[in-house]
Short mmCIF file of C-alpha atoms in Angstrom, two decimals:
data_model
loop_
_atom_site.label_atom_id
_atom_site.label_comp_id
_atom_site.label_asym_id
_atom_site.label_seq_id
_atom_site.Cartn_x
_atom_site.Cartn_y
_atom_site.Cartn_z
CA GLU A 1 0.00 0.00 0.00
CA VAL A 2 1.39 3.38 -1.04
CA GLN A 3 1.70 5.76 1.91
CA LEU A 4 3.10 9.24 2.38
CA VAL A 5 3.48 10.16 6.04
CA GLN A 6 4.30 13.75 6.91
CA SER A 7 5.89 15.20 10.01
CA GLY A 8 3.77 16.86 12.69
CA ALA A 9 2.44 20.36 13.10
CA GLU A 10 4.92 23.15 13.76
CA VAL A 11 4.63 26.51 15.52
CA LYS A 12 7.47 28.92 14.75
CA LYS A 13 8.38 32.57 15.08
CA PRO A 14 9.12 34.85 12.14
CA GLY A 15 12.73 34.58 11.06
CA GLU A 16 13.16 31.01 12.30
CA SER A 17 14.12 28.13 10.03
CA LEU A 18 12.10 24.98 9.47
CA LYS A 19 12.32 21.66 7.64
CA ILE A 20 9.27 19.42 7.30
CA SER A 21 9.34 15.88 5.97
CA CYS A 22 7.36 13.38 3.92
CA LYS A 23 8.25 9.68 4.14
CA GLY A 24 7.15 7.39 1.34
CA SER A 25 6.52 3.67 1.61
CA GLY A 26 4.90 0.86 -0.34
CA TYR A 27 6.51 1.77 -3.67
CA SER A 28 9.89 2.50 -5.26
CA PHE A 29 10.61 5.94 -3.79
CA THR A 30 13.32 6.75 -6.32
CA SER A 31 11.09 6.10 -9.34
CA TYR A 32 8.39 8.73 -8.81
CA TRP A 33 8.45 12.52 -8.50
CA ILE A 34 7.24 13.94 -5.18
CA GLY A 35 5.57 17.33 -5.05
CA TRP A 36 4.67 19.89 -2.41
CA VAL A 37 1.39 21.80 -2.35
CA ARG A 38 0.51 24.80 -0.17
CA GLN A 39 -2.95 25.61 1.13
CA MET A 40 -3.24 28.87 3.02
CA PRO A 41 -6.10 29.18 5.55
CA GLY A 42 -9.43 29.15 3.74
CA LYS A 43 -7.75 29.22 0.32
CA GLY A 44 -7.10 26.94 -2.61
CA LEU A 45 -4.29 24.59 -3.56
CA GLU A 46 -0.98 25.98 -4.87
CA TRP A 47 1.61 23.90 -6.71
CA MET A 48 4.99 24.65 -5.12
CA GLY A 49 7.46 22.31 -6.75
CA ILE A 50 8.57 18.75 -7.31
CA ILE A 51 11.64 16.59 -6.83
CA TYR A 52 12.77 13.32 -8.39
CA PRO A 53 14.42 11.44 -5.52
CA GLY A 54 16.36 9.23 -7.95
CA ASP A 55 18.66 12.07 -8.97
CA SER A 56 17.34 15.05 -6.94
CA ASP A 57 16.22 16.91 -10.08
CA THR A 58 14.03 19.72 -8.68
CA ARG A 59 11.58 22.15 -10.27
CA TYR A 60 9.91 25.07 -8.57
CA SER A 61 6.85 27.12 -9.39
CA PRO A 62 8.01 30.70 -10.07
CA SER A 63 6.04 31.89 -7.03
CA PHE A 64 8.10 29.70 -4.72
CA GLN A 65 11.53 29.77 -6.40
CA GLY A 66 14.01 31.17 -3.89
CA GLN A 67 11.46 31.11 -1.06
CA VAL A 68 11.74 27.42 -0.13
CA THR A 69 14.07 24.49 -0.75
CA ILE A 70 12.88 21.05 -1.74
CA SER A 71 15.22 18.12 -1.14
CA ALA A 72 15.16 14.36 -0.67
CA ASP A 73 17.15 11.62 1.05
CA LYS A 74 16.59 8.47 -0.97
CA SER A 75 18.36 6.32 1.60
CA ILE A 76 15.45 6.86 3.97
CA SER A 77 12.71 7.46 1.35
CA THR A 78 12.02 10.95 2.62
CA ALA A 79 11.39 14.27 0.91
CA TYR A 80 11.74 17.63 2.61
CA LEU A 81 10.45 21.18 2.37
CA GLN A 82 12.64 23.78 4.02
CA TRP A 83 12.55 27.48 4.90
CA SER A 84 15.59 29.49 6.03
CA SER A 85 13.63 32.44 7.40
CA LEU A 86 9.90 32.02 7.98
CA LYS A 87 7.37 34.80 7.53
CA ALA A 88 3.87 35.08 8.94
CA SER A 89 2.59 34.61 5.37
CA ASP A 90 4.09 31.09 5.35
CA THR A 91 1.32 30.02 7.74
CA ALA A 92 -0.47 27.26 5.86
CA MET A 93 -1.12 23.56 5.49
CA TYR A 94 1.53 21.86 3.36
CA TYR A 95 0.88 18.60 1.56
CA CYS A 96 3.30 16.28 -0.15
CA ALA A 97 1.98 14.12 -2.97
CA ARG A 98 3.32 11.54 -5.39
CA LEU A 99 3.27 12.30 -9.09
CA GLY A 100 2.07 9.42 -11.24
CA TYR A 101 3.64 8.32 -14.51
CA GLY A 102 3.51 10.38 -17.68
CA ASP A 103 4.52 13.78 -18.96
CA GLU A 104 1.40 15.46 -17.57
CA ALA A 105 0.94 13.23 -14.54
CA GLU A 106 -1.48 13.58 -11.69
CA PHE A 107 -0.85 13.59 -7.94
CA ASP A 108 -2.12 10.09 -7.23
CA TYR A 109 -1.29 9.74 -3.52
CA TRP A 110 -1.20 12.47 -0.89
CA GLY A 111 0.25 12.86 2.59
CA GLN A 112 -1.98 13.87 5.49
CA GLY A 113 -0.60 17.41 5.56
CA THR A 114 1.63 19.39 7.91
CA LEU A 115 0.24 22.56 9.48
CA VAL A 116 2.83 25.30 9.82
CA THR A 117 1.95 28.30 11.99
CA VAL A 118 4.27 31.31 12.03
CA SER A 119 3.46 33.84 14.71
CA SER A 120 5.34 36.15 17.02
CA SER B 1 1.61 31.63 -16.58
CA TYR B 2 -1.32 29.37 -17.35
CA VAL B 3 -4.57 30.22 -15.55
CA LEU B 4 -7.40 27.82 -14.72
CA THR B 5 -10.75 29.35 -13.79
CA GLN B 6 -13.49 27.54 -11.87
CA PRO B 7 -16.83 28.81 -10.56
CA PRO B 8 -16.54 29.52 -6.82
CA SER B 9 -19.60 27.47 -5.98
CA VAL B 10 -22.12 25.00 -7.36
CA SER B 11 -25.30 23.96 -5.57
CA VAL B 12 -27.17 20.78 -6.40
CA ALA B 13 -30.06 18.78 -4.96
CA PRO B 14 -29.51 15.18 -3.91
CA GLY B 15 -29.98 12.77 -6.78
CA LYS B 16 -29.36 15.44 -9.41
CA THR B 17 -26.29 16.09 -11.55
CA ALA B 18 -23.53 18.56 -10.69
CA ARG B 19 -21.25 19.92 -13.39
CA ILE B 20 -18.06 21.74 -12.42
CA THR B 21 -16.19 23.58 -15.13
CA CYS B 22 -12.51 24.40 -15.45
CA GLY B 23 -11.66 27.02 -18.04
CA GLY B 24 -8.26 27.55 -19.61
CA ASN B 25 -6.80 28.62 -22.93
CA ASN B 26 -7.00 25.59 -25.25
CA ILE B 27 -7.29 23.31 -22.22
CA GLY B 28 -8.54 20.59 -24.56
CA SER B 29 -4.92 20.08 -25.65
CA LYS B 30 -3.85 19.32 -22.09
CA SER B 31 -4.49 16.48 -19.66
CA VAL B 32 -6.78 17.52 -16.80
CA HIS B 33 -6.90 15.99 -13.35
CA TRP B 34 -9.56 16.56 -10.68
CA TYR B 35 -9.27 16.40 -6.90
CA GLN B 36 -11.90 16.31 -4.17
CA GLN B 37 -11.12 17.86 -0.80
CA LYS B 38 -13.46 17.49 2.14
CA PRO B 39 -13.11 19.79 5.19
CA GLY B 40 -10.07 18.98 7.28
CA GLN B 41 -8.83 16.30 4.88
CA ALA B 42 -6.14 15.98 2.25
CA PRO B 43 -7.19 16.13 -1.40
CA VAL B 44 -8.14 12.91 -3.15
CA LEU B 45 -7.74 12.23 -6.86
CA VAL B 46 -11.15 11.54 -8.46
CA ILE B 47 -10.43 11.89 -12.20
CA TYR B 48 -7.11 11.76 -14.07
CA TYR B 49 -6.15 12.24 -17.68
CA ASP B 50 -9.46 13.97 -18.44
CA SER B 51 -11.78 11.03 -17.81
CA ASP B 52 -10.09 8.10 -16.07
CA ARG B 53 -11.25 7.09 -12.61
CA PRO B 54 -8.87 5.74 -9.93
CA SER B 55 -9.92 2.51 -8.31
CA GLY B 56 -12.40 3.13 -5.52
CA ILE B 57 -13.94 6.23 -7.10
CA PRO B 58 -17.63 5.72 -7.93
CA GLU B 59 -18.75 5.61 -11.55
CA ARG B 60 -20.92 8.62 -10.72
CA PHE B 61 -17.80 10.72 -11.22
CA SER B 62 -16.86 11.41 -14.84
CA GLY B 63 -14.83 13.94 -16.76
CA SER B 64 -14.58 15.50 -20.20
CA ASN B 65 -12.28 18.01 -21.84
CA SER B 66 -12.60 19.95 -25.09
CA GLY B 67 -11.81 23.39 -26.45
CA ASN B 68 -11.38 25.86 -23.61
CA THR B 69 -13.35 23.97 -20.95
CA ALA B 70 -12.93 20.79 -18.95
CA THR B 71 -15.87 19.47 -16.95
CA LEU B 72 -16.21 17.22 -13.92
CA THR B 73 -19.67 15.67 -13.75
CA ILE B 74 -21.10 14.12 -10.61
CA SER B 75 -24.25 12.11 -11.31
CA ARG B 76 -26.86 11.14 -8.70
CA VAL B 77 -25.27 13.48 -6.20
CA GLU B 78 -25.11 12.33 -2.59
CA ALA B 79 -24.63 14.31 0.63
CA GLY B 80 -21.12 12.82 0.91
CA ASP B 81 -20.09 14.54 -2.33
CA GLU B 82 -20.16 17.91 -0.62
CA ALA B 83 -16.57 19.15 -0.88
CA ASP B 84 -14.19 21.48 -2.68
CA TYR B 85 -13.11 20.34 -6.13
CA TYR B 86 -9.93 21.42 -7.94
CA CYS B 87 -8.80 20.89 -11.51
CA GLN B 88 -5.11 20.67 -12.34
CA VAL B 89 -3.02 20.63 -15.50
CA TRP B 90 0.62 20.66 -16.49
CA ASP B 91 1.70 24.00 -18.00
CA SER B 92 4.10 22.96 -20.74
CA SER B 93 5.37 26.50 -21.29
CA SER B 94 6.77 26.68 -17.77
CA ASP B 95 7.10 22.93 -17.19
CA ARG B 96 5.17 23.30 -13.93
CA GLY B 97 1.82 22.21 -12.57
CA VAL B 98 -1.14 24.55 -12.05
CA PHE B 99 -4.28 24.16 -9.96
CA GLY B 100 -7.62 25.73 -10.67
CA THR B 101 -9.22 28.20 -8.29
CA GLY B 102 -11.47 25.57 -6.74
CA THR B 103 -15.25 25.03 -6.60
CA LYS B 104 -17.27 24.42 -3.47
CA VAL B 105 -20.05 21.93 -4.12
CA THR B 106 -23.01 22.26 -1.79
CA VAL B 107 -25.68 19.56 -1.63
CA LEU B 108 -29.01 21.20 -0.86
#
C-alpha cells in the first residue's frame, strides 16, 4: 500500500528556520516525482514544486523559487520542504503528494498534511 | 503563466447532476486531473487524464475536456459529495503544474 506520512504540526516565530518531511513507503521511492502543495487558511491549492528522488532533479513554481528548498534523502525514502527564514505569510497547510507516470501526470497519492503556523 | 478558472460554488439537490467547469486557454490540448477535498482532509484524486477514474472512485464521477473547458460531472449526487473540487493541468510553457481556483459543491 502506497503511503506518504508527513511530520507533525509546527509553531514557529518569524525569522526562524524549518524543515518538514514526507516519508514514502509501499513503492519505489526513487522512481516517482514527489511534489509539495501549499494551502493557506481558507484558500485553494498551490503547486509549489517537485523533486525526483532518484537524482534530486528539482523544479519550482516561479512563485516559490528562492522562497523554499525542496530536497530528498533516498536512503530513507524521505522528501523535505525547508525554509531558512519564515514569515507570517508562510502560515499554511503543506501537503506532499506523489506524481504518477507520464509527462502530464497527476498527484495520485497524498500525505496527510503538515500545518505550519508562524506567529510572534 | 497558465490560468485555470473555476466557478466559486455550485449547488445541487440530492440525486441530481452537478457539473463543475474548469476554463483555460486551449485546455482541450492538455491532460486535466480533478481532486476532491473534504473539510479537514487531504485532497483525493477523483479523475485523471481527463476522464479516467482511480480505483475506488464511484462511476458517478466522470470527466470530459474539449476546447477551452474541462468538466467534472457528478451524477446522482449524494450528501457525501459535498466538498471542494480542484482541476489541475501541467503547463508545458513553464514545465510546472497549475491548480484551478477551486469550486465548493453544496448539496441542498
